[in-house]
PDB file of C-alpha atoms in Angstrom:
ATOM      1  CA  UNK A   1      99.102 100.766  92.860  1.00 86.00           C
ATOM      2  CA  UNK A   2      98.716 101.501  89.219  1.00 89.00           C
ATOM      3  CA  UNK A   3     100.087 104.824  87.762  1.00 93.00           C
ATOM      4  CA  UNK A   4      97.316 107.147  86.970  1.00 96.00           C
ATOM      5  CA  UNK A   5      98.496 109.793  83.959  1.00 96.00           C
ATOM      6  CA  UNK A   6      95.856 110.305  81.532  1.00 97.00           C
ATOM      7  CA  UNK A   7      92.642 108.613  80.937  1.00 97.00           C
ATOM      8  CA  UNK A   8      89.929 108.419  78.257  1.00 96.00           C
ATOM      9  CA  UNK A   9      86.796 106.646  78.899  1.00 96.00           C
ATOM     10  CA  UNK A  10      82.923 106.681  79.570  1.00 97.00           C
ATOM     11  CA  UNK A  11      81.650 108.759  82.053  1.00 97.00           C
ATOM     12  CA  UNK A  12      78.541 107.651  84.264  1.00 97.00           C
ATOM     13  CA  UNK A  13      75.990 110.096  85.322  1.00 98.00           C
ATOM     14  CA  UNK A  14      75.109 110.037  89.020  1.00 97.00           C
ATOM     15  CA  UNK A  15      73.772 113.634  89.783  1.00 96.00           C
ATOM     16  CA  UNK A  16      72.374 112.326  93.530  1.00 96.00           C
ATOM     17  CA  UNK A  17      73.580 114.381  96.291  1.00 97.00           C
ATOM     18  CA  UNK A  18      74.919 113.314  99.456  1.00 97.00           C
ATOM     19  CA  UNK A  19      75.996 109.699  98.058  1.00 97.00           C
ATOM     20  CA  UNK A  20      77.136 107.950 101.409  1.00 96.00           C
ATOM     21  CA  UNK A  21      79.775 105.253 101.901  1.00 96.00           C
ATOM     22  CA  UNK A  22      77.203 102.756 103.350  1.00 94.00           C
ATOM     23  CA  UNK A  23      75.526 103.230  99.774  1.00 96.00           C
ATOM     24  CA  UNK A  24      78.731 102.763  98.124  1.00 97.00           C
ATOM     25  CA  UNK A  25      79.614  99.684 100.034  1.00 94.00           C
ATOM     26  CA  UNK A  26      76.711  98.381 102.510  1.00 88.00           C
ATOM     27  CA  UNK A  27      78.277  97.170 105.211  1.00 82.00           C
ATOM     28  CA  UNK A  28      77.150  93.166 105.095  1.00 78.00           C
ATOM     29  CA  UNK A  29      79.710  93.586 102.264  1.00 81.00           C
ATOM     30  CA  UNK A  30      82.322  94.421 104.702  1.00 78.00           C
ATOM     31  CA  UNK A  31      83.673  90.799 105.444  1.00 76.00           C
ATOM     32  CA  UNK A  32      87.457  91.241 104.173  1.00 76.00           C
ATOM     33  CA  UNK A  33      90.534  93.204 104.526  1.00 72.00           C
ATOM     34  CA  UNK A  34      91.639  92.942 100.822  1.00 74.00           C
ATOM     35  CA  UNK A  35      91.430  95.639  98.123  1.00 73.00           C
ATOM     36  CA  UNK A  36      89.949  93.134  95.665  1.00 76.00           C
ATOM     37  CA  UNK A  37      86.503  91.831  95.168  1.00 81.00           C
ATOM     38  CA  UNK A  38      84.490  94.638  96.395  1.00 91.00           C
ATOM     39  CA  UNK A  39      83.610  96.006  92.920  1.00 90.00           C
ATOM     40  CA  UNK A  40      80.379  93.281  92.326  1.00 92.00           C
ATOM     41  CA  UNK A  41      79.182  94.942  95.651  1.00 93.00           C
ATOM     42  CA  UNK A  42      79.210  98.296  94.558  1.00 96.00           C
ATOM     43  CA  UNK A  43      76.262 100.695  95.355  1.00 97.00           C
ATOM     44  CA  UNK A  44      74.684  97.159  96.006  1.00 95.00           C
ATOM     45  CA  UNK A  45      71.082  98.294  97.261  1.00 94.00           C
ATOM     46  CA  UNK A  46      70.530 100.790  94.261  1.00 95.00           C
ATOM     47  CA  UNK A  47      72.124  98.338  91.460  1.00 95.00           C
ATOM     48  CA  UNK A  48      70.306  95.215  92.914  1.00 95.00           C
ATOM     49  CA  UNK A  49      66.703  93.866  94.045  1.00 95.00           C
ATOM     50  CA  UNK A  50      66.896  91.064  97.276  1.00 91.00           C
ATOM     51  CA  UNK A  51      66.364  88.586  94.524  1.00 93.00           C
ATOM     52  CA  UNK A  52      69.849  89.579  92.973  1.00 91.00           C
ATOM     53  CA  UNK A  53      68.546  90.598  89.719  1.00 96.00           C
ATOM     54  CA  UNK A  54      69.690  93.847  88.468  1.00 96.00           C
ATOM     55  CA  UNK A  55      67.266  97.052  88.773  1.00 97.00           C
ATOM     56  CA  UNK A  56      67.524  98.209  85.262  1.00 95.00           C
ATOM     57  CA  UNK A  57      66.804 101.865  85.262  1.00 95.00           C
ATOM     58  CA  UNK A  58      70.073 102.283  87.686  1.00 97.00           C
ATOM     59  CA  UNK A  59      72.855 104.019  85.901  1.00 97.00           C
ATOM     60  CA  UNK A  60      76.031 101.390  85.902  1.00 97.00           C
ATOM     61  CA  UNK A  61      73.458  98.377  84.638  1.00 97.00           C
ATOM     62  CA  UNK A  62      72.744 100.455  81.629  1.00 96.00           C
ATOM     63  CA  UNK A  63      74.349  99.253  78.711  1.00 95.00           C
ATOM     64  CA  UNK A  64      76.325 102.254  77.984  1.00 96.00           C
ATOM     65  CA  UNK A  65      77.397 102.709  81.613  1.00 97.00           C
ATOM     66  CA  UNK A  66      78.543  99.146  82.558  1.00 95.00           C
ATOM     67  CA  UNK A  67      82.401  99.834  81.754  1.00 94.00           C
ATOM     68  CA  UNK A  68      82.374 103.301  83.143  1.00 96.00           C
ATOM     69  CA  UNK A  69      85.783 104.461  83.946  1.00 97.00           C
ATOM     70  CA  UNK A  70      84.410 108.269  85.574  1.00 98.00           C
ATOM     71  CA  UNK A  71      82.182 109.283  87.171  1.00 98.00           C
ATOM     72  CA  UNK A  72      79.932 112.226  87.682  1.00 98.00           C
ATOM     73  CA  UNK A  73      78.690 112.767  90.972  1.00 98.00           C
ATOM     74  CA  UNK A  74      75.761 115.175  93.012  1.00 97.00           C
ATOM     75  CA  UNK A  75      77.258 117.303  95.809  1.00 98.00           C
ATOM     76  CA  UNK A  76      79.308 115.677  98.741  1.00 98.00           C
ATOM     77  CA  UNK A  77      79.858 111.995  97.701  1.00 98.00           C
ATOM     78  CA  UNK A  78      81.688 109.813 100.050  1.00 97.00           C
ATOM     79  CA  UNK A  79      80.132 111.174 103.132  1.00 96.00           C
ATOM     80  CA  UNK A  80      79.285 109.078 106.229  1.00 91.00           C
ATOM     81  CA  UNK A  81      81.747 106.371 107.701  1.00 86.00           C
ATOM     82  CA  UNK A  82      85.515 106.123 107.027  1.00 81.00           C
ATOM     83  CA  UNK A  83      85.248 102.450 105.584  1.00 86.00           C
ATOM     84  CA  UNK A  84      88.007 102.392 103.298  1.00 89.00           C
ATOM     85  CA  UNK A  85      86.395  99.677 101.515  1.00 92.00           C
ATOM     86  CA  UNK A  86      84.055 102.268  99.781  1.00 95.00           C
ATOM     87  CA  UNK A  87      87.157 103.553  97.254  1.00 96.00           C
ATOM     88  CA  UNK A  88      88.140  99.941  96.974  1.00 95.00           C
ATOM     89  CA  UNK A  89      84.816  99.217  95.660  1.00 96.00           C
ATOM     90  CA  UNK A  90      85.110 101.885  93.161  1.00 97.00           C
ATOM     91  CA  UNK A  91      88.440 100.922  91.881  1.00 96.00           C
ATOM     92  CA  UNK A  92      87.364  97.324  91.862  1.00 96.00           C
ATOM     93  CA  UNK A  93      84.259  98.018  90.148  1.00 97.00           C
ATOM     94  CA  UNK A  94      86.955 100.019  87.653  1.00 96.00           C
ATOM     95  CA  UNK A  95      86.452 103.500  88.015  1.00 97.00           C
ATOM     96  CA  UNK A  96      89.545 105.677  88.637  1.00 97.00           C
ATOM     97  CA  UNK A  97      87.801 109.318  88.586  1.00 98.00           C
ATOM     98  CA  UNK A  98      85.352 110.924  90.287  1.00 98.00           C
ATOM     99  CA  UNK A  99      84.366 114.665  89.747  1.00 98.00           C
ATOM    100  CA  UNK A 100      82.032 116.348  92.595  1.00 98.00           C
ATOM    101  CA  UNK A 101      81.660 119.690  93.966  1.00 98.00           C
ATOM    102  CA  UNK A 102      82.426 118.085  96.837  1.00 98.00           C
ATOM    103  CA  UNK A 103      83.801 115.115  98.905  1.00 98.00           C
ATOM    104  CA  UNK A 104      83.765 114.190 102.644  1.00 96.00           C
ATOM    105  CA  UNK A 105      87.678 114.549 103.592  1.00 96.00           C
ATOM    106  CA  UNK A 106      88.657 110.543 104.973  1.00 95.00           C
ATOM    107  CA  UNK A 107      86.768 109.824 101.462  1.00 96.00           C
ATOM    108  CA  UNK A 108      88.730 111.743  99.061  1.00 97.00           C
ATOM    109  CA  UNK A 109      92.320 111.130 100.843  1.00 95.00           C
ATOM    110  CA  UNK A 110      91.691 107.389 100.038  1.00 95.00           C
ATOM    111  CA  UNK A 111      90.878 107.791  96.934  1.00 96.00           C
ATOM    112  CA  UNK A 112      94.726 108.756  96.372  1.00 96.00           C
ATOM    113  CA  UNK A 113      95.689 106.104  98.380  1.00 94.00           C
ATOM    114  CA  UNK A 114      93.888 103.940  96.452  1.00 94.00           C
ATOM    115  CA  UNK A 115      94.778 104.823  92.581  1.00 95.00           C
ATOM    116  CA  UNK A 116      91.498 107.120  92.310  1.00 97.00           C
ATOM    117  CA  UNK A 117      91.496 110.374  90.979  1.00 98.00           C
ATOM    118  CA  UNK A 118      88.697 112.361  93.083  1.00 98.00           C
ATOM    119  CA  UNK A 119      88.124 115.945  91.169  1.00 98.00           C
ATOM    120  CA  UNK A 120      86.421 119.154  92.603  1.00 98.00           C
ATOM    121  CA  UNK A 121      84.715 121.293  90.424  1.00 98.00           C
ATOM    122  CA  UNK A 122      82.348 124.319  90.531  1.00 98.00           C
ATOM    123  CA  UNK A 123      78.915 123.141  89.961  1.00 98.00           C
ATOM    124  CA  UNK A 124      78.433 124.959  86.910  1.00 98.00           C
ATOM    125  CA  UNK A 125      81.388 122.590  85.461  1.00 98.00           C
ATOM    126  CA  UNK A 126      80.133 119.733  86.910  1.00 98.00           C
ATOM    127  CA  UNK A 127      77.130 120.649  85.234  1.00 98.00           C
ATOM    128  CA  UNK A 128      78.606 120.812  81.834  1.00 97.00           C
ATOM    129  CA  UNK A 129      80.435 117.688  82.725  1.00 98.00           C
ATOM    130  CA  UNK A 130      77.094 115.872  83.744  1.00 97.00           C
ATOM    131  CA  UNK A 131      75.155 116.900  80.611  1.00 97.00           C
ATOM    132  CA  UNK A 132      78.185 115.634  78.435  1.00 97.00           C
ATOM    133  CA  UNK A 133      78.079 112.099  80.704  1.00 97.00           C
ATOM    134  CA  UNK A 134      74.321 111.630  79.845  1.00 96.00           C
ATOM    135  CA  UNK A 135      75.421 111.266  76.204  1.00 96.00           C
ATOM    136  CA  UNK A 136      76.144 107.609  76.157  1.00 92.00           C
ATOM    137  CA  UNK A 137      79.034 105.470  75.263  1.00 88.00           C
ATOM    138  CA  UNK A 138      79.973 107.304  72.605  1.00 85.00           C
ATOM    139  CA  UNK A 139      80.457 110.653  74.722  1.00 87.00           C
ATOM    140  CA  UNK A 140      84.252 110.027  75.965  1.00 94.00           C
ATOM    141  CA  UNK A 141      86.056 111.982  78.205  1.00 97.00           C
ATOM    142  CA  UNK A 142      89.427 112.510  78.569  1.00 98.00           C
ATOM    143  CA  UNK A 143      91.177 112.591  81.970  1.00 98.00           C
ATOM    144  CA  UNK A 144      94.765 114.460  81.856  1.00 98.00           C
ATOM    145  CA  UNK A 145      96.620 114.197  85.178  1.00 98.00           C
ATOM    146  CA  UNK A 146     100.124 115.445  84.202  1.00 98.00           C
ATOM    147  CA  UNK A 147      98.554 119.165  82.451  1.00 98.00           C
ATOM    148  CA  UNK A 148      95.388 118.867  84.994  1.00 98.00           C
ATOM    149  CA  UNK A 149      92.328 118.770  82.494  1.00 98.00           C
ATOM    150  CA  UNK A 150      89.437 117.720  81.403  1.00 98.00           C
ATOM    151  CA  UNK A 151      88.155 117.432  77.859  1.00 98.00           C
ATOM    152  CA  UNK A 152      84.348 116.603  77.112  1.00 97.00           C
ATOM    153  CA  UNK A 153      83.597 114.468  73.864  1.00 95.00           C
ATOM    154  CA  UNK A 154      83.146 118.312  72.442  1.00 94.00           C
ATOM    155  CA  UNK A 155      86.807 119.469  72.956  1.00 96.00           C
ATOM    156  CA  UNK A 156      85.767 121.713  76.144  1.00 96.00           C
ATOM    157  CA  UNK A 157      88.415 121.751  78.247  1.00 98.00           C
ATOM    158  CA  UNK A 158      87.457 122.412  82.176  1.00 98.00           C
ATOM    159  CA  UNK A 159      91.340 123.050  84.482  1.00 98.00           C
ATOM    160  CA  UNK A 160      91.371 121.052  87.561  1.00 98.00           C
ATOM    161  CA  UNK A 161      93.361 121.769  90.843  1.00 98.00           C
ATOM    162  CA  UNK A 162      94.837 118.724  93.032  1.00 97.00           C
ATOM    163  CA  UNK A 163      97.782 118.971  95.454  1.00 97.00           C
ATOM    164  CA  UNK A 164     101.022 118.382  94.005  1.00 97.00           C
ATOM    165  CA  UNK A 165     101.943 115.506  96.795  1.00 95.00           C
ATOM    166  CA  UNK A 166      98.882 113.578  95.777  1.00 96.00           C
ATOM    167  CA  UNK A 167      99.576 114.467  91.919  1.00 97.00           C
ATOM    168  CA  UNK A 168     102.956 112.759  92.451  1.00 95.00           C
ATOM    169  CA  UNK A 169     101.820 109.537  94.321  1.00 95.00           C
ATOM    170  CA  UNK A 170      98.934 108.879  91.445  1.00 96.00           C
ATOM    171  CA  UNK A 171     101.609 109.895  89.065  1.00 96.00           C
ATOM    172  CA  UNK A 172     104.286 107.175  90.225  1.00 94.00           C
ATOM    173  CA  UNK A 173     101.725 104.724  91.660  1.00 92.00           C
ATOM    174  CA  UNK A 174     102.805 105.251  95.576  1.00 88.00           C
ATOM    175  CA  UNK A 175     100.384 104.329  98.447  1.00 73.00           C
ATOM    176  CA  UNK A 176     101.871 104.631 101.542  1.00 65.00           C
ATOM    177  CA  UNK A 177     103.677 101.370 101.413  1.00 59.00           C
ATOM    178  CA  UNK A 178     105.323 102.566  98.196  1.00 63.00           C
ATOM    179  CA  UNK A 179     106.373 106.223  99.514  1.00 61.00           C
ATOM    180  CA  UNK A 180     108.096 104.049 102.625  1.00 58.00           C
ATOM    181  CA  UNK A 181     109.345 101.490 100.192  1.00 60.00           C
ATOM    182  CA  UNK A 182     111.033 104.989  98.645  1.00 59.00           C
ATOM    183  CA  UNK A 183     112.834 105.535 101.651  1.00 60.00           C
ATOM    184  CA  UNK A 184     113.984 101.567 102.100  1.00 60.00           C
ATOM    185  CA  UNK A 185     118.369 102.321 101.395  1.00 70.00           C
ATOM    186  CA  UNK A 186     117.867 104.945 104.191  1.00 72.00           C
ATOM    187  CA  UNK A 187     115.801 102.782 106.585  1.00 67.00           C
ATOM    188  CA  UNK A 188     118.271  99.933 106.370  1.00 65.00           C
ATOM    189  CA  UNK A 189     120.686 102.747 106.711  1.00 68.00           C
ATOM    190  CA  UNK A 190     119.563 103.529 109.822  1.00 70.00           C
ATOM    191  CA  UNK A 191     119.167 100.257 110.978  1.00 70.00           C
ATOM    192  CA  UNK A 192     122.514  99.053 110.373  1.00 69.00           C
ATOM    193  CA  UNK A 193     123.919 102.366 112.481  1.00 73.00           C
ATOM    194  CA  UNK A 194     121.240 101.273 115.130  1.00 70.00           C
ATOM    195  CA  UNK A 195     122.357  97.637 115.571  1.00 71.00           C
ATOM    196  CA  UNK A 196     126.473  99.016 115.602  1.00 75.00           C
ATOM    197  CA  UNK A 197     125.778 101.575 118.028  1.00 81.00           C
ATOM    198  CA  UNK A 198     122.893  99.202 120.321  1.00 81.00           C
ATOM    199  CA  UNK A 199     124.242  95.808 119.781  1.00 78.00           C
ATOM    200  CA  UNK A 200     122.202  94.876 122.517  1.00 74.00           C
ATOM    201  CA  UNK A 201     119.252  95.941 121.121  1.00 69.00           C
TER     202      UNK A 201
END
C-alpha cells in the first residue's frame, strides 16, 4: 500500500446523500478478488448510459473532474453492503480522500486498509469545502496527513481528527499484511521455539 502524507489535487463535488456501495461498485462488477481494475467501474450506473457512452452532466466525466484525487461527499457515503471492492474502486479510479459528515463504519475502516484517507467533518466545513470543489481544476486542495489539515485553494485551513493507529498505517503504507509483515523476526521467533519444544508437531 502506498504511503499517504500530504496531498494536493482536484477535488470533485458530489453533494448526494446516502451514496451506497452498490452505486459505488454495482455488483455485476463484482467478478474478481483483486484490488486492481475496479476504477473504470466506478459509480458505473450514474457515469454511464447501457450503450457505454458517458452521461456528460455527471461530475467525474467533466473535464475538470476526470483526474480528481478528493472528493466531496453528501451525508453518509459508503452505506449499504460491506463489498470491499467499493474502496478499491475508488483508489483504482485514483482518489485517495474522501471528506463526509459521515461514513457507514465497514466503509470507512477499508478505506485505511486500502490507502484512502476517509475525513469527517461538520457540515458547515464540508460546506465550505464543497463550494471551494465546485471551482474547477484550478481550485486545488491540499491534503496534510502528518499536521491533520485541510487547505482550500483560498488558504482556509479546516483541522481534521483521525485515530492515531490508522494515521500510522496510511503514514507507513501498512494494510494488515504489512502490520503482520512488522511482526515477521518475532513470528519466526516463535516458530522456531515451537518446532524445539513440539518436534512432533
Amino acid at each position: 500500500m502506498e504511503k499517504f502524507e500530504k496531498l494536493q489535487g482536484v477535488a470533485a463535488p458530489m453533494p448526494l446523500v446516502n451514496i451506497d456501495t452498490d452505486m459505488i461498485i454495482p455488483k455485476v462488477h463484482l467478478k474478481s478478488i483483486k484490488r486492481t481494475g475496479f476504477g473504470k467501474n466506478l459509480f458505473d450506473e450514474m457515469r454511464f448510459n447501457r450503450d457505454g457512452t458517458e452521461i456528460a452532466d455527471f461530475v467525474l466525466n467533466k473535464p475538470q473532474y476526470r483526474d480528481a484525487d478528493i472528493l466531496v461527499a453528501g451525508d453518509n457515503f459508503g452505506c449499504g453492503s460491506s463489498r470491499e471492492h467499493a474502496p478499491w474502486a475508488i483508489a483504482d479510479f485514483g482518489i485517495k480522500c474522501v471528506v463526509s459528515t459521515s461514513f457507514a463504519d465497514i466503509f470507512f475502516n477499508n478505506c485505511f486498509k486500502n490507502g484512502i484517507l476517509p475525513i469527517v467533518l461538520p457540515q458547515e466545513q464540508v460546506d465550505i469545502l464543497m463550494a471551494d470543489a465546485e471551482k474547477g481544476a484550478n481550485a486545488r486542495m491540499t491534503v496534510d496527513l502528518v499536521t491533520q489539515k485541510i487547505t482550500t485553494s483560498d488558504g482556509d485551513v479546516i483541522k481534521f481528527d483521525v485515530d492515531a493507529f490508522k494515521k500510522h498505517c496510511l503514514l507507513e503504507g501498512l494494510d494488515d499484511i504489512g502490520l503482520t509483515m512488522e511482526k515477521a523476526a518475532s513470528i519466526d521467533t516463535f516458530e522456531e521455539k515451537a518446532a524445539q519444544s513440539r518436534p512432533w508437531v
